[in-house]
mmCIF file with all atom_site columns, C-alpha atoms in Angstrom:
data_model
loop_
_atom_site.group_PDB
_atom_site.id
_atom_site.type_symbol
_atom_site.label_atom_id
_atom_site.label_alt_id
_atom_site.label_comp_id
_atom_site.label_asym_id
_atom_site.label_entity_id
_atom_site.label_seq_id
_atom_site.pdbx_PDB_ins_code
_atom_site.Cartn_x
_atom_site.Cartn_y
_atom_site.Cartn_z
_atom_site.occupancy
_atom_site.B_iso_or_equiv
_atom_site.pdbx_formal_charge
_atom_site.auth_seq_id
_atom_site.auth_comp_id
_atom_site.auth_asym_id
_atom_site.auth_atom_id
_atom_site.pdbx_PDB_model_num
ATOM 1   C CA . ARG A 1 1   ? -30.018 14.565 -5.590  1.00 45.00 ? 10  ARG A CA 1
ATOM 2   C CA . PRO A 1 2   ? -26.734 16.104 -4.098  1.00 52.00 ? 11  PRO A CA 1
ATOM 3   C CA . LYS A 1 3   ? -27.086 20.047 -3.482  1.00 57.00 ? 12  LYS A CA 1
ATOM 4   C CA . LEU A 1 4   ? -25.127 22.179 -5.614  1.00 68.00 ? 13  LEU A CA 1
ATOM 5   C CA . MET A 1 5   ? -21.614 22.490 -4.001  1.00 84.00 ? 14  MET A CA 1
ATOM 6   C CA . LYS A 1 6   ? -19.655 25.523 -3.645  1.00 95.00 ? 15  LYS A CA 1
ATOM 7   C CA . VAL A 1 7   ? -16.128 25.617 -5.300  1.00 97.00 ? 16  VAL A CA 1
ATOM 8   C CA . ARG A 1 8   ? -13.513 28.176 -3.867  1.00 97.00 ? 17  ARG A CA 1
ATOM 9   C CA . GLN A 1 9   ? -9.818  28.755 -3.713  1.00 98.00 ? 18  GLN A CA 1
ATOM 10  C CA . VAL A 1 10  ? -8.052  26.790 -1.363  1.00 98.00 ? 19  VAL A CA 1
ATOM 11  C CA . GLN A 1 11  ? -7.178  28.405 2.200   1.00 97.00 ? 20  GLN A CA 1
ATOM 12  C CA . LYS A 1 12  ? -4.340  27.446 4.468   1.00 97.00 ? 21  LYS A CA 1
ATOM 13  C CA . SER A 1 13  ? -7.025  26.227 6.952   1.00 97.00 ? 22  SER A CA 1
ATOM 14  C CA . ASP A 1 14  ? -7.975  23.413 4.372   1.00 98.00 ? 23  ASP A CA 1
ATOM 15  C CA . LEU A 1 15  ? -4.429  21.799 4.731   1.00 98.00 ? 24  LEU A CA 1
ATOM 16  C CA . GLU A 1 16  ? -5.336  18.886 6.985   1.00 97.00 ? 25  GLU A CA 1
ATOM 17  C CA . THR A 1 17  ? -8.474  18.006 5.060   1.00 98.00 ? 26  THR A CA 1
ATOM 18  C CA . VAL A 1 18  ? -6.874  18.182 1.659   1.00 98.00 ? 27  VAL A CA 1
ATOM 19  C CA . VAL A 1 19  ? -3.953  15.885 3.016   1.00 98.00 ? 28  VAL A CA 1
ATOM 20  C CA . ALA A 1 20  ? -6.566  13.423 4.239   1.00 98.00 ? 29  ALA A CA 1
ATOM 21  C CA . ILE A 1 21  ? -8.349  13.386 0.908   1.00 98.00 ? 30  ILE A CA 1
ATOM 22  C CA . GLU A 1 22  ? -5.041  13.013 -1.018  1.00 97.00 ? 31  GLU A CA 1
ATOM 23  C CA . GLN A 1 23  ? -4.041  9.977  1.161   1.00 96.00 ? 32  GLN A CA 1
ATOM 24  C CA . ALA A 1 24  ? -7.718  8.202  0.846   1.00 97.00 ? 33  ALA A CA 1
ATOM 25  C CA . GLY A 1 25  ? -7.289  8.625  -3.077  1.00 95.00 ? 34  GLY A CA 1
ATOM 26  C CA . PHE A 1 26  ? -3.657  7.662  -3.751  1.00 95.00 ? 35  PHE A CA 1
ATOM 27  C CA . SER A 1 27  ? -1.166  5.153  -2.599  1.00 93.00 ? 36  SER A CA 1
ATOM 28  C CA . PRO A 1 28  ? 1.479   6.278  -0.122  1.00 93.00 ? 37  PRO A CA 1
ATOM 29  C CA . ALA A 1 29  ? 4.214   6.349  -3.032  1.00 92.00 ? 38  ALA A CA 1
ATOM 30  C CA . GLU A 1 30  ? 1.765   8.633  -5.232  1.00 92.00 ? 39  GLU A CA 1
ATOM 31  C CA . ALA A 1 31  ? 0.245   10.900 -2.561  1.00 94.00 ? 40  ALA A CA 1
ATOM 32  C CA . ALA A 1 32  ? 1.900   14.296 -1.982  1.00 93.00 ? 41  ALA A CA 1
ATOM 33  C CA . SER A 1 33  ? 2.974   15.041 1.573   1.00 94.00 ? 42  SER A CA 1
ATOM 34  C CA . ALA A 1 34  ? 1.577   17.698 3.886   1.00 96.00 ? 43  ALA A CA 1
ATOM 35  C CA . SER A 1 35  ? 4.771   19.817 3.295   1.00 96.00 ? 44  SER A CA 1
ATOM 36  C CA . THR A 1 36  ? 4.192   19.685 -0.424  1.00 95.00 ? 45  THR A CA 1
ATOM 37  C CA . PHE A 1 37  ? 0.587   20.751 -0.002  1.00 96.00 ? 46  PHE A CA 1
ATOM 38  C CA . ALA A 1 38  ? 1.470   23.650 2.337   1.00 97.00 ? 47  ALA A CA 1
ATOM 39  C CA . ALA A 1 39  ? 3.686   24.865 -0.428  1.00 96.00 ? 48  ALA A CA 1
ATOM 40  C CA . ARG A 1 40  ? 1.061   24.386 -3.230  1.00 96.00 ? 49  ARG A CA 1
ATOM 41  C CA . ILE A 1 41  ? -1.472  26.143 -1.100  1.00 97.00 ? 50  ILE A CA 1
ATOM 42  C CA . GLU A 1 42  ? 1.260   29.069 -0.634  1.00 96.00 ? 51  GLU A CA 1
ATOM 43  C CA . ASN A 1 43  ? 2.218   29.076 -4.328  1.00 95.00 ? 52  ASN A CA 1
ATOM 44  C CA . MET A 1 44  ? -0.619  28.026 -6.244  1.00 96.00 ? 53  MET A CA 1
ATOM 45  C CA . ALA A 1 45  ? -3.960  29.264 -4.588  1.00 95.00 ? 54  ALA A CA 1
ATOM 46  C CA . GLU A 1 46  ? -5.274  30.731 -7.699  1.00 96.00 ? 55  GLU A CA 1
ATOM 47  C CA . THR A 1 47  ? -5.111  27.359 -9.485  1.00 98.00 ? 56  THR A CA 1
ATOM 48  C CA . PHE A 1 48  ? -5.884  25.224 -6.358  1.00 98.00 ? 57  PHE A CA 1
ATOM 49  C CA . LEU A 1 49  ? -9.636  24.765 -5.821  1.00 98.00 ? 58  LEU A CA 1
ATOM 50  C CA . VAL A 1 50  ? -11.616 22.967 -3.269  1.00 98.00 ? 59  VAL A CA 1
ATOM 51  C CA . ALA A 1 51  ? -15.369 21.777 -3.365  1.00 98.00 ? 60  ALA A CA 1
ATOM 52  C CA . VAL A 1 52  ? -17.360 22.429 -0.248  1.00 97.00 ? 61  VAL A CA 1
ATOM 53  C CA . ALA A 1 53  ? -20.317 20.369 0.760   1.00 91.00 ? 62  ALA A CA 1
ATOM 54  C CA . ASP A 1 54  ? -23.461 21.845 2.268   1.00 82.00 ? 63  ASP A CA 1
ATOM 55  C CA . GLN A 1 55  ? -22.138 21.494 5.854   1.00 84.00 ? 64  GLN A CA 1
ATOM 56  C CA . GLY A 1 56  ? -19.164 23.495 4.838   1.00 89.00 ? 65  GLY A CA 1
ATOM 57  C CA . GLN A 1 57  ? -16.683 20.701 4.800   1.00 93.00 ? 66  GLN A CA 1
ATOM 58  C CA . VAL A 1 58  ? -13.981 20.383 2.020   1.00 97.00 ? 67  VAL A CA 1
ATOM 59  C CA . CYS A 1 59  ? -15.004 17.146 -0.020  1.00 97.00 ? 68  CYS A CA 1
ATOM 60  C CA . GLY A 1 60  ? -12.591 17.260 -2.866  1.00 98.00 ? 69  GLY A CA 1
ATOM 61  C CA . PHE A 1 61  ? -9.989  19.390 -4.489  1.00 98.00 ? 70  PHE A CA 1
ATOM 62  C CA . VAL A 1 62  ? -7.970  20.042 -7.542  1.00 98.00 ? 71  VAL A CA 1
ATOM 63  C CA . CYS A 1 63  ? -4.639  21.470 -7.696  1.00 98.00 ? 72  CYS A CA 1
ATOM 64  C CA . GLY A 1 64  ? -2.829  22.779 -10.936 1.00 97.00 ? 73  GLY A CA 1
ATOM 65  C CA . LEU A 1 65  ? 0.558   24.553 -11.846 1.00 97.00 ? 74  LEU A CA 1
ATOM 66  C CA . VAL A 1 66  ? 0.647   27.016 -14.524 1.00 97.00 ? 75  VAL A CA 1
ATOM 67  C CA . THR A 1 67  ? 3.833   26.267 -16.767 1.00 97.00 ? 76  THR A CA 1
ATOM 68  C CA . THR A 1 68  ? 5.346   26.510 -20.088 1.00 96.00 ? 77  THR A CA 1
ATOM 69  C CA . THR A 1 69  ? 5.238   22.776 -20.541 1.00 95.00 ? 78  THR A CA 1
ATOM 70  C CA . ARG A 1 70  ? 2.368   21.075 -22.164 1.00 95.00 ? 79  ARG A CA 1
ATOM 71  C CA . TYR A 1 71  ? 2.316   18.006 -20.308 1.00 96.00 ? 80  TYR A CA 1
ATOM 72  C CA . VAL A 1 72  ? 2.740   17.208 -16.495 1.00 95.00 ? 81  VAL A CA 1
ATOM 73  C CA . GLU A 1 73  ? 6.511   16.223 -15.584 1.00 94.00 ? 82  GLU A CA 1
ATOM 74  C CA . ASP A 1 74  ? 7.887   14.634 -12.382 1.00 91.00 ? 83  ASP A CA 1
ATOM 75  C CA . TRP A 1 75  ? 9.604   17.708 -11.318 1.00 91.00 ? 84  TRP A CA 1
ATOM 76  C CA . MET A 1 76  ? 6.280   19.421 -10.822 1.00 93.00 ? 85  MET A CA 1
ATOM 77  C CA . TYR A 1 77  ? 5.337   17.452 -7.938  1.00 89.00 ? 86  TYR A CA 1
ATOM 78  C CA . GLU A 1 78  ? 8.211   18.692 -6.053  1.00 86.00 ? 87  GLU A CA 1
ATOM 79  C CA . ALA A 1 79  ? 7.282   20.952 -3.266  1.00 81.00 ? 88  ALA A CA 1
ATOM 80  C CA . GLN A 1 80  ? 9.351   23.962 -4.647  1.00 86.00 ? 89  GLN A CA 1
ATOM 81  C CA . ALA A 1 81  ? 7.485   24.110 -7.987  1.00 91.00 ? 90  ALA A CA 1
ATOM 82  C CA . LYS A 1 82  ? 6.129   27.502 -8.647  1.00 94.00 ? 91  LYS A CA 1
ATOM 83  C CA . PRO A 1 83  ? 3.686   28.742 -11.372 1.00 96.00 ? 92  PRO A CA 1
ATOM 84  C CA . ILE A 1 84  ? 5.388   30.385 -14.334 1.00 95.00 ? 93  ILE A CA 1
ATOM 85  C CA . SER A 1 85  ? 3.643   33.809 -14.868 1.00 89.00 ? 94  SER A CA 1
ATOM 86  C CA . ASN A 1 86  ? 3.548   33.915 -18.676 1.00 91.00 ? 95  ASN A CA 1
ATOM 87  C CA . GLY A 1 87  ? 2.778   29.950 -18.938 1.00 95.00 ? 96  GLY A CA 1
ATOM 88  C CA . ARG A 1 88  ? 0.240   28.963 -21.098 1.00 96.00 ? 97  ARG A CA 1
ATOM 89  C CA . TYR A 1 89  ? -0.449  25.352 -19.881 1.00 97.00 ? 98  TYR A CA 1
ATOM 90  C CA . LEU A 1 90  ? -2.208  24.466 -16.732 1.00 98.00 ? 99  LEU A CA 1
ATOM 91  C CA . ASN A 1 91  ? -0.874  21.083 -15.444 1.00 98.00 ? 100 ASN A CA 1
ATOM 92  C CA . ILE A 1 92  ? -3.261  19.176 -12.934 1.00 98.00 ? 101 ILE A CA 1
ATOM 93  C CA . LEU A 1 93  ? -0.976  17.807 -10.290 1.00 96.00 ? 102 LEU A CA 1
ATOM 94  C CA . SER A 1 94  ? -3.689  16.302 -8.013  1.00 96.00 ? 103 SER A CA 1
ATOM 95  C CA . ILE A 1 95  ? -7.566  15.996 -8.019  1.00 97.00 ? 104 ILE A CA 1
ATOM 96  C CA . ALA A 1 96  ? -9.084  13.881 -5.311  1.00 97.00 ? 105 ALA A CA 1
ATOM 97  C CA . VAL A 1 97  ? -12.724 13.458 -3.803  1.00 97.00 ? 106 VAL A CA 1
ATOM 98  C CA . ALA A 1 98  ? -13.379 12.223 -0.410  1.00 97.00 ? 107 ALA A CA 1
ATOM 99  C CA . PRO A 1 99  ? -14.364 8.552  -0.427  1.00 97.00 ? 108 PRO A CA 1
ATOM 100 C CA . LYS A 1 100 ? -17.968 9.233  0.831   1.00 95.00 ? 109 LYS A CA 1
ATOM 101 C CA . LYS A 1 101 ? -18.631 11.787 -1.955  1.00 95.00 ? 110 LYS A CA 1
ATOM 102 C CA . ARG A 1 102 ? -17.414 9.805  -4.785  1.00 95.00 ? 111 ARG A CA 1
ATOM 103 C CA . GLY A 1 103 ? -19.668 9.173  -7.574  1.00 95.00 ? 112 GLY A CA 1
ATOM 104 C CA . GLN A 1 104 ? -21.434 12.487 -6.931  1.00 94.00 ? 113 GLN A CA 1
ATOM 105 C CA . ALA A 1 105 ? -19.893 14.658 -9.713  1.00 95.00 ? 114 ALA A CA 1
ATOM 106 C CA . VAL A 1 106 ? -17.551 16.293 -7.393  1.00 97.00 ? 115 VAL A CA 1
ATOM 107 C CA . GLY A 1 107 ? -14.540 15.520 -9.564  1.00 97.00 ? 116 GLY A CA 1
ATOM 108 C CA . SER A 1 108 ? -16.290 16.730 -12.715 1.00 97.00 ? 117 SER A CA 1
ATOM 109 C CA . THR A 1 109 ? -17.492 19.898 -10.988 1.00 97.00 ? 118 THR A CA 1
ATOM 110 C CA . LEU A 1 110 ? -13.804 20.634 -9.983  1.00 98.00 ? 119 LEU A CA 1
ATOM 111 C CA . LEU A 1 111 ? -12.499 20.092 -13.515 1.00 98.00 ? 120 LEU A CA 1
ATOM 112 C CA . THR A 1 112 ? -15.167 22.481 -14.862 1.00 97.00 ? 121 THR A CA 1
ATOM 113 C CA . ALA A 1 113 ? -14.391 25.152 -12.162 1.00 97.00 ? 122 ALA A CA 1
ATOM 114 C CA . LEU A 1 114 ? -10.697 24.959 -12.950 1.00 98.00 ? 123 LEU A CA 1
ATOM 115 C CA . GLU A 1 115 ? -11.419 25.230 -16.618 1.00 97.00 ? 124 GLU A CA 1
ATOM 116 C CA . GLN A 1 116 ? -13.009 28.632 -16.021 1.00 97.00 ? 125 GLN A CA 1
ATOM 117 C CA . VAL A 1 117 ? -10.079 29.723 -13.951 1.00 97.00 ? 126 VAL A CA 1
ATOM 118 C CA . ALA A 1 118 ? -7.774  28.600 -16.981 1.00 96.00 ? 127 ALA A CA 1
ATOM 119 C CA . LYS A 1 119 ? -10.020 30.508 -19.607 1.00 95.00 ? 128 LYS A CA 1
ATOM 120 C CA . ALA A 1 120 ? -9.614  33.715 -17.397 1.00 94.00 ? 129 ALA A CA 1
ATOM 121 C CA . LYS A 1 121 ? -5.786  33.258 -17.390 1.00 93.00 ? 130 LYS A CA 1
ATOM 122 C CA . GLU A 1 122 ? -5.760  32.624 -21.208 1.00 93.00 ? 131 GLU A CA 1
ATOM 123 C CA . ILE A 1 123 ? -4.363  29.069 -20.736 1.00 96.00 ? 132 ILE A CA 1
ATOM 124 C CA . SER A 1 124 ? -4.228  27.137 -23.987 1.00 96.00 ? 133 SER A CA 1
ATOM 125 C CA . SER A 1 125 ? -4.772  23.691 -22.399 1.00 97.00 ? 134 SER A CA 1
ATOM 126 C CA . LEU A 1 126 ? -5.173  21.644 -19.231 1.00 98.00 ? 135 LEU A CA 1
ATOM 127 C CA . SER A 1 127 ? -3.356  18.346 -18.834 1.00 98.00 ? 136 SER A CA 1
ATOM 128 C CA . LEU A 1 128 ? -2.882  15.765 -16.296 1.00 97.00 ? 137 LEU A CA 1
ATOM 129 C CA . THR A 1 129 ? -1.373  12.377 -15.769 1.00 97.00 ? 138 THR A CA 1
ATOM 130 C CA . CYS A 1 130 ? -3.800  9.483  -14.666 1.00 96.00 ? 139 CYS A CA 1
ATOM 131 C CA . LEU A 1 131 ? -3.623  5.612  -14.289 1.00 95.00 ? 140 LEU A CA 1
ATOM 132 C CA . ALA A 1 132 ? -5.163  3.478  -17.034 1.00 97.00 ? 141 ALA A CA 1
ATOM 133 C CA . ASP A 1 133 ? -8.390  2.837  -14.908 1.00 96.00 ? 142 ASP A CA 1
ATOM 134 C CA . ARG A 1 134 ? -9.167  6.659  -14.783 1.00 96.00 ? 143 ARG A CA 1
ATOM 135 C CA . ILE A 1 135 ? -8.876  7.522  -18.533 1.00 98.00 ? 144 ILE A CA 1
ATOM 136 C CA . GLY A 1 136 ? -12.561 7.091  -19.099 1.00 98.00 ? 145 GLY A CA 1
ATOM 137 C CA . PHE A 1 137 ? -13.536 9.507  -16.461 1.00 98.00 ? 146 PHE A CA 1
ATOM 138 C CA . TYR A 1 138 ? -11.288 12.220 -17.922 1.00 98.00 ? 147 TYR A CA 1
ATOM 139 C CA . GLU A 1 139 ? -12.652 11.414 -21.484 1.00 98.00 ? 148 GLU A CA 1
ATOM 140 C CA . ARG A 1 140 ? -16.104 12.072 -20.236 1.00 97.00 ? 149 ARG A CA 1
ATOM 141 C CA . ASN A 1 141 ? -14.817 15.472 -19.124 1.00 98.00 ? 150 ASN A CA 1
ATOM 142 C CA . GLY A 1 142 ? -13.490 16.471 -22.495 1.00 98.00 ? 151 GLY A CA 1
ATOM 143 C CA . TYR A 1 143 ? -9.951  15.133 -22.116 1.00 98.00 ? 152 TYR A CA 1
ATOM 144 C CA . HIS A 1 144 ? -8.046  13.422 -24.850 1.00 98.00 ? 153 HIS A CA 1
ATOM 145 C CA . ASN A 1 145 ? -5.653  10.665 -24.163 1.00 98.00 ? 154 ASN A CA 1
ATOM 146 C CA . GLN A 1 146 ? -2.349  11.501 -25.551 1.00 98.00 ? 155 GLN A CA 1
ATOM 147 C CA . GLY A 1 147 ? -0.527  8.264  -24.778 1.00 98.00 ? 156 GLY A CA 1
ATOM 148 C CA . GLN A 1 148 ? 1.702   6.818  -22.092 1.00 97.00 ? 157 GLN A CA 1
ATOM 149 C CA . SER A 1 149 ? 3.374   9.602  -20.095 1.00 96.00 ? 158 SER A CA 1
ATOM 150 C CA . ALA A 1 150 ? 7.020   10.124 -19.555 1.00 94.00 ? 159 ALA A CA 1
ATOM 151 C CA . SER A 1 151 ? 6.236   10.243 -15.897 1.00 91.00 ? 160 SER A CA 1
ATOM 152 C CA . THR A 1 152 ? 7.611   7.512  -13.645 1.00 89.00 ? 161 THR A CA 1
ATOM 153 C CA . HIS A 1 153 ? 5.891   8.844  -10.475 1.00 89.00 ? 162 HIS A CA 1
ATOM 154 C CA . ALA A 1 154 ? 5.690   6.165  -7.930  1.00 89.00 ? 163 ALA A CA 1
ATOM 155 C CA . ASN A 1 155 ? 6.924   3.563  -10.487 1.00 92.00 ? 164 ASN A CA 1
ATOM 156 C CA . GLU A 1 156 ? 3.459   3.609  -12.112 1.00 92.00 ? 165 GLU A CA 1
ATOM 157 C CA . VAL A 1 157 ? 2.342   3.789  -15.755 1.00 95.00 ? 166 VAL A CA 1
ATOM 158 C CA . TRP A 1 158 ? 0.798   7.070  -16.360 1.00 96.00 ? 167 TRP A CA 1
ATOM 159 C CA . TYR A 1 159 ? -1.248  8.407  -19.165 1.00 98.00 ? 168 TYR A CA 1
ATOM 160 C CA . ASP A 1 160 ? -1.111  12.136 -20.427 1.00 98.00 ? 169 ASP A CA 1
ATOM 161 C CA . MET A 1 161 ? -4.575  13.594 -20.926 1.00 98.00 ? 170 MET A CA 1
ATOM 162 C CA . GLU A 1 162 ? -5.075  16.799 -22.301 1.00 98.00 ? 171 GLU A CA 1
ATOM 163 C CA . LYS A 1 163 ? -7.897  19.242 -22.877 1.00 98.00 ? 172 LYS A CA 1
ATOM 164 C CA . ILE A 1 164 ? -7.426  22.024 -25.333 1.00 96.00 ? 173 ILE A CA 1
ATOM 165 C CA . ILE A 1 165 ? -9.400  25.256 -24.209 1.00 94.00 ? 174 ILE A CA 1
ATOM 166 C CA . SER A 1 166 ? -7.913  27.970 -26.655 1.00 83.00 ? 175 SER A CA 1
ATOM 167 C CA . LYS A 1 167 ? -6.286  27.444 -30.053 1.00 70.00 ? 176 LYS A CA 1
ATOM 168 C CA . LYS A 1 168 ? -4.242  30.691 -29.262 1.00 63.00 ? 177 LYS A CA 1
ATOM 169 C CA . PHE A 1 169 ? -0.737  29.241 -28.637 1.00 51.00 ? 178 PHE A CA 1
#
């Protein structure tokens, strides 16, 4: 049985590990660069969480952007994307788990932790895009498939997934 892992806000010192986990989880066309992650750590630390295993190493992360836009749009993947202070939507830009830690509820733990942050920030809903083979995972975590996304990121077909957490729009 895996030990309870700690989830905390990202730190600058996590950059190298986060980039390695991202590259292990996404194709080169899909994965964000180290410079993009450095900017996200700088600009989105409040909604950028890492899971830390018992030995203290980062084994997964989730990074979200607070916006006024209900679903993820391609511009959000750019390094200069910054949170909008009065935004009511939390768009998840990336979630990834180290290959050796997959299947141990790390991703679900991160989604739950980010939802708690979102509730504290009075966010209406969380959304993300995913490939068809990941829809079931997000549905098991309370997300609903809203159909094919407008995103053409990495020339893939993405699906908008959303979890409503507050009816106060």
